[in-house]
Coordinates of N, CA and C and ligand atoms in Angstrom, one line a residue:
X1 N 0.8 -1.2 0.0 CA 0.0 0.0 0.0 C 0.9 1.2 0.0
X2 N 0.4 2.3 -0.7 CA 1.2 3.5 -0.8 C 1.2 4.2 0.6
X3 N 2.4 4.7 1.0 CA 2.5 5.4 2.3 C 1.8 6.8 2.1
X4 N 0.9 7.1 3.0 CA 0.2 8.4 2.8 C 1.2 9.6 2.9
X5 N 0.9 10.6 2.2 CA 1.9 11.7 2.1 C 1.1 13.1 1.9
X6 N 1.5 14.1 2.7 CA 1.0 15.4 2.5 C 2.1 16.3 1.9
X7 N 1.9 16.8 0.7 CA 2.9 17.7 0.1 C 2.5 19.2 0.4
X8 N 3.4 19.9 1.0 CA 3.1 21.4 1.2 C 4.1 22.2 0.5
X9 N 3.7 22.9 -0.6 CA 4.5 23.7 -1.4 C 4.1 25.2 -1.2
X10 N 5.0 26.1 -1.5 CA 4.7 27.5 -1.5 C 5.9 28.3 -1.6
X11 N 5.8 29.7 -1.7 CA 6.9 30.6 -1.8 C 7.7 30.7 -0.5
X12 N 8.8 31.4 -0.6 CA 9.7 31.6 0.6 C 8.9 32.3 1.8
X13 N 9.2 31.8 3.0 CA 8.6 32.4 4.2 C 7.1 32.4 4.3
X14 N 6.5 31.4 3.6 CA 5.0 31.3 3.7 C 4.6 30.6 4.9
X15 N 5.5 30.1 5.7 CA 5.2 29.4 6.9 C 5.1 27.9 6.7
X16 N 5.5 27.4 5.5 CA 5.4 26.0 5.2 C 6.1 25.1 6.2
X17 N 7.3 25.5 6.6 CA 8.1 24.6 7.5 C 7.4 24.4 8.8
X18 N 7.0 25.5 9.5 CA 6.3 25.4 10.8 C 5.0 24.6 10.6
X19 N 4.3 24.9 9.6 CA 3.0 24.3 9.4 C 3.2 22.8 9.1
X20 N 4.1 22.5 8.3 CA 4.4 21.0 7.9 C 4.8 20.3 9.1
X21 N 5.7 20.9 10.0 CA 6.2 20.2 11.2 C 5.0 19.9 12.1
X22 N 4.1 20.9 12.3 CA 3.0 20.7 13.2 C 2.0 19.7 12.7
X23 N 1.8 19.7 11.4 CA 0.9 18.7 10.8 C 1.5 17.3 11.0
X24 N 2.8 17.1 10.8 CA 3.5 15.8 11.0 C 3.3 15.4 12.4
X25 N 3.5 16.3 13.3 CA 3.4 15.9 14.8 C 2.0 15.5 15.1
X26 N 1.0 16.2 14.6 CA -0.4 15.9 14.9 C -0.8 14.5 14.4
X27 N -0.2 14.1 13.2 CA -0.5 12.8 12.6 C 0.4 11.7 13.1
X28 N 1.5 12.1 13.8 CA 2.5 11.1 14.2 C 3.4 10.6 13.0
X29 N 3.5 11.5 12.0 CA 4.3 11.1 10.8 C 5.7 11.8 10.8
X30 N 6.5 11.3 9.8 CA 7.8 12.0 9.7 C 7.7 13.3 8.9
X31 N 8.7 14.1 8.9 CA 8.7 15.4 8.2 C 10.0 15.5 7.4
X32 N 9.8 16.0 6.1 CA 10.9 16.2 5.2 C 10.9 17.7 4.9
X33 N 12.0 18.4 5.3 CA 12.3 19.8 5.0 C 13.2 19.8 3.7
X34 N 12.6 19.7 2.5 CA 13.4 19.6 1.3 C 14.3 20.8 1.1
X35 N 13.8 22.0 1.5 CA 14.6 23.2 1.4 C 15.9 23.1 2.1
X36 N 15.9 22.3 3.2 CA 17.2 22.1 4.0 C 18.2 21.4 3.2
X37 N 17.7 20.5 2.3 CA 18.7 19.8 1.4 C 19.4 20.7 0.4
X38 N 18.6 21.7 -0.1 CA 19.2 22.7 -1.0 C 20.1 23.6 -0.3
X39 N 19.7 23.9 0.9 CA 20.6 24.8 1.8 C 21.9 24.0 2.1
X40 N 21.8 22.7 2.4 CA 23.0 21.9 2.8 C 23.9 21.8 1.6
X41 N 23.3 21.7 0.4 CA 24.2 21.6 -0.8 C 24.9 23.0 -1.0
X42 N 24.2 24.1 -0.8 CA 24.7 25.4 -0.9 C 25.9 25.6 0.1
X43 N 25.6 25.2 1.3 CA 26.7 25.3 2.4 C 27.9 24.5 2.0
X44 N 27.6 23.2 1.6 CA 28.8 22.3 1.2 C 29.6 22.9 0.1
X45 N 28.9 23.6 -0.9 CA 29.5 24.2 -2.0 C 30.4 25.4 -1.6
X46 N 29.8 26.2 -0.8 CA 30.5 27.4 -0.3 C 31.7 27.0 0.5
X47 N 31.6 26.0 1.3 CA 32.7 25.5 2.1 C 33.8 24.8 1.3
X48 N 33.3 24.1 0.3 CA 34.2 23.2 -0.5 C 34.8 24.0 -1.7
X49 N 34.4 25.2 -1.8 CA 34.9 26.0 -3.0 C 34.4 25.5 -4.3
X50 N 33.2 24.9 -4.3 CA 32.5 24.6 -5.6 C 31.7 25.8 -6.1
X51 N 31.9 26.2 -7.3 CA 31.3 27.4 -7.8 C 29.8 27.2 -7.9
X52 N 29.0 28.2 -7.7 CA 27.5 28.1 -7.6 C 26.9 27.9 -9.0
X53 N 27.7 27.9 -10.1 CA 27.2 27.6 -11.4 C 27.9 26.4 -12.0
X54 N 28.6 25.7 -11.2 CA 29.3 24.4 -11.6 C 28.3 23.3 -11.4
X55 N 27.4 23.1 -12.5 CA 26.3 22.2 -12.4 C 26.8 20.8 -12.1
X56 N 27.7 20.3 -12.8 CA 28.2 18.9 -12.6 C 28.8 18.7 -11.3
X57 N 29.6 19.7 -10.8 CA 30.3 19.6 -9.5 C 29.3 19.6 -8.4
X58 N 28.2 20.4 -8.6 CA 27.2 20.5 -7.5 C 26.3 19.2 -7.5
X59 N 26.1 18.7 -8.7 CA 25.3 17.4 -8.7 C 26.1 16.3 -8.1
X60 N 27.4 16.3 -8.3 CA 28.2 15.2 -7.7 C 28.2 15.4 -6.2
X61 N 28.2 16.6 -5.7 CA 28.2 16.9 -4.3 C 26.9 16.5 -3.7
X62 N 25.8 16.8 -4.4 CA 24.4 16.4 -3.9 C 24.2 15.0 -3.9
X63 N 24.7 14.2 -4.8 CA 24.4 12.8 -4.9 C 25.2 12.0 -3.7
X64 N 26.1 12.7 -3.1 CA 26.8 12.0 -2.0 C 26.9 12.9 -0.8
X65 N 25.7 13.6 -0.6 CA 25.7 14.6 0.5 C 25.8 13.9 1.8
X66 N 26.9 14.3 2.6 CA 27.1 13.6 3.9 C 26.2 14.2 5.0
X67 N 24.9 13.9 4.9 CA 23.9 14.6 5.8 C 23.3 13.6 6.7
X68 N 23.0 14.0 7.9 CA 22.3 13.2 8.9 C 21.2 14.0 9.6
X69 N 20.0 13.5 9.6 CA 18.9 14.1 10.3 C 18.7 13.4 11.5
X70 N 18.7 14.1 12.6 CA 18.5 13.5 13.9 C 17.5 14.4 14.7
X71 N 16.3 13.9 14.8 CA 15.2 14.7 15.4 C 15.2 16.1 14.8
X72 N 15.5 17.1 15.6 CA 15.4 18.5 15.1 C 16.8 19.0 14.6
X73 N 17.8 18.2 14.7 CA 19.2 18.6 14.3 C 19.6 18.1 12.9
X74 N 20.3 18.9 12.2 CA 20.8 18.5 10.9 C 22.4 18.5 10.9
X75 N 23.0 17.4 10.5 CA 24.5 17.4 10.5 C 25.0 17.3 9.1
X76 N 26.0 18.1 8.8 CA 26.7 18.0 7.5 C 28.1 17.6 7.8
X77 N 28.6 16.5 7.2 CA 29.9 16.0 7.4 C 30.3 15.8 8.9
X78 N 29.3 15.4 9.7 CA 29.5 15.1 11.1 C 29.5 16.4 12.0
X79 N 29.2 17.6 11.3 CA 29.2 18.8 12.1 C 27.8 19.4 12.1
X80 N 27.3 19.9 13.3 CA 26.0 20.4 13.4 C 25.8 21.6 12.4
X81 N 24.8 21.6 11.6 CA 24.6 22.7 10.6 C 23.2 23.2 10.7
X82 N 22.5 22.9 11.8 CA 21.1 23.3 11.9 C 20.8 24.8 11.8
X83 N 21.7 25.6 12.5 CA 21.5 27.0 12.5 C 22.1 27.7 11.2
X84 N 23.3 27.2 10.9 CA 24.1 27.9 9.9 C 23.4 27.9 8.5
X85 N 22.6 26.8 8.3 CA 21.9 26.7 7.0 C 20.8 27.7 6.9
X86 N 20.4 28.3 8.0 CA 19.3 29.3 8.0 C 19.7 30.7 7.6
X87 N 21.0 30.9 7.6 CA 21.6 32.2 7.2 C 21.1 32.6 5.9
X88 N 20.8 33.9 5.7 CA 20.2 34.4 4.5 C 21.2 34.2 3.3
X89 N 22.5 34.3 3.5 CA 23.5 34.1 2.5 C 23.4 32.7 1.9
X90 N 23.2 31.7 2.9 CA 23.1 30.3 2.5 C 21.8 30.1 1.7
X91 N 20.7 30.8 2.2 CA 19.4 30.7 1.5 C 19.4 31.2 0.1
X92 N 20.1 32.3 -0.1 CA 20.2 32.9 -1.4 C 21.0 32.0 -2.4
X93 N 22.1 31.4 -1.8 CA 22.9 30.5 -2.6 C 22.1 29.3 -3.0
X94 N 21.3 28.8 -2.0 CA 20.4 27.6 -2.2 C 19.4 27.9 -3.4
X95 N 18.8 29.1 -3.4 CA 17.9 29.5 -4.4 C 18.5 29.5 -5.8
X96 N 19.8 29.9 -5.8 CA 20.5 30.0 -7.1 C 20.8 28.6 -7.6
X97 N 21.3 27.7 -6.8 CA 21.7 26.4 -7.3 C 20.5 25.5 -7.5
X98 N 19.3 25.9 -6.9 CA 18.1 25.1 -7.1 C 17.6 25.2 -8.5
X99 N 18.1 26.1 -9.3 CA 17.6 26.3 -10.7 C 18.4 25.3 -11.6
X100 N 19.3 24.5 -11.1 CA 20.1 23.6 -11.9 C 19.5 22.2 -12.0
X101 N 19.1 21.8 -13.2 CA 18.4 20.5 -13.3 C 19.2 19.3 -12.8
X102 N 20.5 19.2 -13.0 CA 21.3 18.1 -12.6 C 21.3 18.0 -11.1
X103 N 21.4 19.1 -10.4 CA 21.4 19.1 -9.0 C 20.1 18.6 -8.4
X104 N 19.0 19.1 -9.0 CA 17.6 18.7 -8.6 C 17.5 17.2 -8.8
X105 N 17.9 16.7 -9.9 CA 17.8 15.2 -10.2 C 18.6 14.4 -9.2
X106 N 19.8 15.0 -8.8 CA 20.6 14.2 -7.8 C 20.0 14.1 -6.5
X107 N 19.1 15.0 -6.1 CA 18.4 15.0 -4.8 C 17.1 14.2 -4.8
X108 N 16.7 13.7 -5.9 CA 15.4 13.0 -6.0 C 15.3 11.8 -5.1
X109 N 16.3 10.9 -5.2 CA 16.3 9.6 -4.5 C 16.3 9.9 -3.0
X110 N 17.2 10.8 -2.6 CA 17.3 11.1 -1.2 C 16.0 11.6 -0.6
X111 N 15.3 12.4 -1.3 CA 14.0 12.9 -0.9 C 12.9 11.8 -0.8
X112 N 12.9 11.0 -1.8 CA 11.9 9.9 -1.9 C 12.1 8.9 -0.8
X113 N 13.3 8.7 -0.4 CA 13.7 7.8 0.7 C 13.0 8.1 2.1
X114 N 12.6 9.3 2.2 CA 11.9 9.7 3.5 C 10.5 9.2 3.6
X115 N 10.0 8.7 2.5 CA 8.6 8.2 2.5 C 8.5 6.8 3.1
X116 N 8.2 6.8 4.4 CA 8.1 5.5 5.1 C 6.8 5.5 6.0
X117 N 6.3 4.3 6.3 CA 5.1 4.3 7.2 C 5.4 4.9 8.5
X118 N 4.5 5.5 9.2 CA 3.0 5.6 8.8 C 2.7 6.7 7.9
X119 N 3.6 7.6 7.6 CA 3.3 8.7 6.6 C 4.4 9.8 6.6
X120 N 4.3 10.7 5.7 CA 5.3 11.8 5.5 C 4.6 13.1 5.2
X121 N 5.0 14.1 5.9 CA 4.7 15.5 5.4 C 5.9 16.1 4.8
X122 N 5.9 16.5 3.6 CA 7.1 17.0 2.9 C 6.8 18.5 2.5
X123 N 7.7 19.4 2.8 CA 7.5 20.8 2.4 C 8.6 21.3 1.5
X124 N 8.2 22.1 0.5 CA 9.2 22.6 -0.4 C 8.6 23.4 -1.5
X125 N 9.1 23.3 -2.8 CA 8.6 24.0 -3.9 C 7.9 23.1 -4.9
X126 N 8.4 21.8 -5.0 CA 8.0 20.9 -6.0 C 7.6 19.5 -5.4
X127 N 7.2 19.5 -4.2 CA 6.8 18.3 -3.5 C 5.6 17.6 -4.3
X128 N 4.6 18.4 -4.6 CA 3.4 17.9 -5.2 C 3.5 17.8 -6.7
X129 N 4.4 18.6 -7.3 CA 4.5 18.6 -8.8 C 5.5 17.6 -9.3
X130 N 6.7 17.4 -8.6 CA 7.7 16.6 -9.2 C 8.1 15.4 -8.3
X131 N 8.4 15.7 -7.0 CA 9.0 14.7 -6.2 C 7.9 13.6 -5.8
X132 N 6.8 14.1 -5.3 CA 5.7 13.1 -4.9 C 4.4 13.4 -5.7
X133 N 4.4 13.2 -7.0 CA 3.2 13.6 -7.7 C 1.9 12.8 -7.3
X134 N 2.2 11.6 -6.6 CA 1.0 10.8 -6.2 C 0.7 11.1 -4.7
X135 N 1.1 12.3 -4.2 CA 0.7 12.6 -2.8 C -0.8 12.5 -2.5
X136 N -1.1 12.1 -1.3 CA -2.5 11.9 -0.9 C -3.2 13.3 -0.9
X137 N -2.5 14.3 -0.3 CA -3.0 15.7 -0.3 C -1.9 16.6 -0.8
X138 N -2.2 17.6 -1.6 CA -1.3 18.6 -2.0 C -1.8 20.0 -1.6
X139 N -1.0 20.7 -0.9 CA -1.3 22.0 -0.4 C -0.4 23.0 -1.0
X140 N -0.9 24.2 -1.4 CA -0.1 25.3 -1.9 C -0.4 26.4 -0.9
X141 N 0.7 26.8 -0.1 CA 0.5 27.8 0.9 C 1.0 29.1 0.5
X142 N 0.2 30.1 0.4 CA 0.6 31.4 0.0 C 0.3 32.5 1.1
X143 N 0.9 33.7 0.9 CA 0.7 34.8 1.8 C 1.3 36.0 1.0
X144 N 0.9 37.2 1.3 CA 1.4 38.4 0.6 C 2.9 38.5 0.9
X145 N 3.7 39.1 0.0 CA 5.1 39.3 0.1 C 5.4 40.1 1.4
X146 N 4.6 41.1 1.7 CA 4.8 42.0 2.9 C 4.7 41.1 4.1
X147 N 3.6 40.3 4.2 CA 3.5 39.6 5.5 C 4.5 38.5 5.6
X148 N 5.0 38.0 4.5 CA 6.1 37.0 4.6 C 7.4 37.6 5.0
X149 N 7.7 38.8 4.5 CA 8.9 39.5 4.9 C 8.9 39.8 6.4
X150 N 7.7 40.2 6.9 CA 7.6 40.5 8.3 C 7.8 39.3 9.2
X151 N 7.2 38.2 8.7 CA 7.4 36.9 9.5 C 8.9 36.5 9.5
X152 N 9.5 36.6 8.3 CA 11.0 36.2 8.2 C 11.8 37.1 9.1
X153 N 11.4 38.4 9.1 CA 12.2 39.4 10.0 C 12.1 39.0 11.5
X154 N 10.9 38.7 11.9 CA 10.7 38.3 13.3 C 11.5 37.0 13.6
X155 N 11.4 36.0 12.7 CA 12.1 34.8 12.9 C 13.6 35.0 13.0
X156 N 14.2 35.8 12.2 CA 15.6 36.0 12.2 C 16.0 36.7 13.5
X157 N 15.3 37.8 13.9 CA 15.6 38.5 15.1 C 15.5 37.6 16.3
X158 N 14.4 36.8 16.4 CA 14.3 35.8 17.5 C 15.5 34.9 17.6
X159 N 16.0 34.5 16.4 CA 17.2 33.6 16.4 C 18.5 34.3 16.7
X160 N 18.4 35.6 16.8 CA 19.6 36.4 17.2 C 20.4 36.9 15.9
X161 N 19.8 36.7 14.7 CA 20.5 37.2 13.5 C 20.1 38.7 13.4
X162 N 21.0 39.5 12.7 CA 20.5 40.8 12.4 C 19.7 40.8 11.1
X163 N 18.8 41.8 11.0 CA 18.0 41.7 9.8 C 17.4 43.1 9.5
X164 N 17.1 43.4 8.2 CA 16.5 44.7 7.8 C 15.3 44.4 6.9
X165 N 14.2 44.9 7.3 CA 12.9 44.5 6.7 C 12.9 44.9 5.2
X166 N 13.4 46.0 4.8 CA 13.4 46.4 3.4 C 14.3 45.5 2.5
X167 N 15.4 45.1 3.1 CA 16.3 44.2 2.4 C 15.7 42.8 2.2
X168 N 15.0 42.4 3.3 CA 14.3 41.1 3.3 C 13.2 41.0 2.2
X169 N 12.4 42.1 2.2 CA 11.4 42.2 1.2 C 11.9 42.1 -0.2
X170 N 13.0 42.8 -0.5 CA 13.7 42.8 -1.8 C 14.2 41.4 -2.1
X171 N 14.9 40.8 -1.2 CA 15.4 39.4 -1.4 C 14.3 38.4 -1.7
X172 N 13.3 38.6 -0.9 CA 12.1 37.7 -1.0 C 11.5 37.8 -2.4
X173 N 11.3 39.0 -2.9 CA 10.7 39.2 -4.2 C 11.6 38.6 -5.3
X174 N 13.0 38.8 -5.1 CA 13.9 38.2 -6.1 C 13.8 36.7 -6.0
X175 N 13.7 36.1 -4.8 CA 13.7 34.6 -4.7 C 12.4 34.1 -5.3
X176 N 11.2 34.8 -5.1 CA 10.0 34.4 -5.7 C 10.1 34.4 -7.2
X177 N 10.7 35.4 -7.7 CA 10.9 35.6 -9.2 C 11.7 34.4 -9.7
X178 N 12.8 34.1 -9.0 CA 13.7 33.0 -9.5 C 13.0 31.7 -9.3
X179 N 12.4 31.4 -8.2 CA 11.7 30.1 -8.0 C 10.5 29.9 -9.0
X180 N 9.9 31.0 -9.4 CA 8.7 30.9 -10.2 C 9.0 30.8 -11.7
X181 N 10.2 31.4 -12.1 CA 10.5 31.5 -13.5 C 11.5 30.5 -14.0
X182 N 12.1 29.7 -13.1 CA 13.1 28.8 -13.6 C 12.5 27.7 -14.5
X183 N 13.3 27.2 -15.4 CA 12.8 26.2 -16.4 C 12.4 24.9 -15.7
X184 N 13.2 24.5 -14.7 CA 12.9 23.2 -14.1 C 12.2 23.3 -12.8
X185 N 11.2 22.5 -12.6 CA 10.4 22.5 -11.3 C 10.1 23.9 -10.8
X186 N 9.5 24.8 -11.7 CA 9.1 26.1 -11.2 C 8.1 26.0 -10.1
X187 N 8.1 27.1 -9.3 CA 7.1 27.1 -8.2 C 5.7 27.4 -8.7
X188 N 4.8 26.5 -8.6 CA 3.4 26.7 -9.0 C 2.6 25.6 -8.3
X189 N 1.3 25.9 -8.1 CA 0.4 24.9 -7.5 C 0.3 23.6 -8.3
X190 N 0.5 22.5 -7.7 CA 0.3 21.2 -8.4 C -1.2 21.1 -8.8
X191 N -1.4 20.2 -9.8 CA -2.8 20.0 -10.2 C -3.5 19.4 -9.0
X192 N -4.7 19.9 -8.7 CA -5.5 19.4 -7.6 C -5.1 19.9 -6.3
X193 N -4.1 20.8 -6.2 CA -3.7 21.3 -4.9 C -4.7 22.2 -4.2
X194 N -4.8 22.1 -2.9 CA -5.7 23.0 -2.1 C -4.9 24.2 -1.8
X195 N -5.3 25.4 -2.3 CA -4.6 26.6 -2.0 C -5.0 27.3 -0.7
X196 N -4.1 27.5 0.2 CA -4.4 28.1 1.5 C -3.7 29.4 1.6
X197 N -4.4 30.5 1.8 CA -3.8 31.9 1.9 C -3.7 32.1 3.4
X198 N -2.5 32.2 3.9 CA -2.3 32.3 5.4 C -2.0 33.8 5.8
X199 N -2.2 34.7 4.9 CA -1.9 36.2 5.2 C -2.7 36.6 6.5
X200 N -3.9 36.1 6.6 CA -4.7 36.5 7.8 C -5.0 35.3 8.8
X201 N -4.2 34.3 8.7 CA -4.3 33.1 9.5 C -3.1 33.0 10.4
X202 N -3.3 32.5 11.7 CA -2.1 32.2 12.5 C -1.7 30.8 12.2
X203 N -0.7 30.3 12.9 CA -0.2 28.9 12.6 C -1.2 27.9 12.9
X204 N -1.8 28.0 14.1 CA -2.8 27.0 14.5 C -4.0 26.9 13.5
X205 N -4.4 28.1 13.0 CA -5.5 28.1 12.0 C -5.1 27.4 10.7
X206 N -3.9 27.7 10.3 CA -3.4 27.1 9.1 C -3.2 25.6 9.2
X207 N -2.7 25.2 10.3 CA -2.5 23.7 10.6 C -3.9 23.0 10.6
X208 N -4.9 23.7 11.2 CA -6.2 23.1 11.3 C -6.8 23.0 9.8
X209 N -6.5 24.0 9.0 CA -7.1 23.9 7.6 C -6.4 22.7 6.8
X210 N -5.1 22.5 7.0 CA -4.5 21.4 6.3 C -5.0 20.1 6.8
X211 N -5.2 19.9 8.2 CA -5.7 18.7 8.7 C -7.1 18.4 8.2
X212 N -7.9 19.5 8.1 CA -9.3 19.4 7.7 C -9.3 18.9 6.2
X213 N -8.4 19.5 5.4 CA -8.3 19.1 4.0 C -7.9 17.6 3.9
X214 N -7.0 17.2 4.8 CA -6.5 15.8 4.7 C -7.7 14.9 5.1
X215 N -8.4 15.2 6.1 CA -9.5 14.3 6.5 C -10.6 14.3 5.4
X216 N -10.8 15.4 4.8 CA -11.7 15.5 3.7 C -11.3 14.5 2.5
X217 N -10.0 14.5 2.2 CA -9.6 13.8 1.0 C -9.4 12.3 1.4
X218 N -9.2 11.9 2.6 CA -9.2 10.4 2.9 C -10.6 9.9 3.0
X219 N -11.6 10.8 3.3 CA -13.0 10.3 3.4 C -13.6 10.0 2.1
X220 N -13.0 10.7 1.0 CA -13.6 10.5 -0.3 C -13.4 9.1 -0.9
Ligands
LIG1 O1 13.1 29.5 3.8 P1 12.8 29.5 2.3 O2 11.4 29.0 2.1 O3 13.2 30.6 1.5 O4 13.7 28.4 1.7 P2 13.8 26.8 1.9 O5 12.4 26.2 1.8 O6 14.6 26.5 3.0 O7 14.5 26.5 0.5 C1 15.7 27.2 0.1 C2 15.8 27.3 -1.4 O8 15.8 26.0 -2.0 C3 14.5 28.0 -2.0 O9 14.8 29.4 -2.2 C4 14.3 27.3 -3.3 O10 14.8 28.0 -4.3 C5 15.0 26.0 -3.1 N1 14.0 24.8 -3.0 C6 13.6 24.2 -4.2 O11 14.0 24.7 -5.3 N2 12.8 23.1 -4.1 C7 12.4 22.6 -3.0 N3 11.7 21.5 -2.9 C8 12.8 23.3 -1.8 C9 13.6 24.4 -1.8

């Protein structure tokens, strides 16, 4: 039997990560943060001196990514990388290399390996369109650019990073542009996706909507 899976895609800072983690916890399922894999590749490239446009070099790096997920912690090459991959510089590099088809292909097997019983909640840009096209439920989570920039700002400040709201809004628009217009796996709602606009919803309300949509689709 196919392992049930909820795919949650959407633009940067739409709250996908937090929502996906809470949904996974509520269902007792595993959680895949696919963006973390792109961030880890970016970090490994920056550290290893691999150029961000060296497609073959990046794909080789991605296919043998020395990564370990342990509860809430992420290790790269035996070193804790949980916080450092959240840095905006790493995020921007991740968004650049994510446009490279060979790198995306190299990460497919790793991502699909996370699908194990009793279920998986996967968040990213192409979970419902490319990686898990047979997902039980596909969600496309959106919010206005301004509200996303404000959320990202608060998140960074809380974590002790310095941040500037105007810079964040500009970077976020650039990232939206890049994620939506790339040739491979562009950001768009999967066919049949439930679109949830969280601009005026808090996290609990958004999680409740996803769980309601899941109950609705398993009842059908
Ligand atoms: O925090 P934010 O939503 O900006 O980023 P993320 O989800 O951690 O992903 C980092 C970058 O990886 C994004 O800017 C995307 O360009 C890319 N990504 C992707 O192309 N496909 C995915 N499934 C997940 C992330």
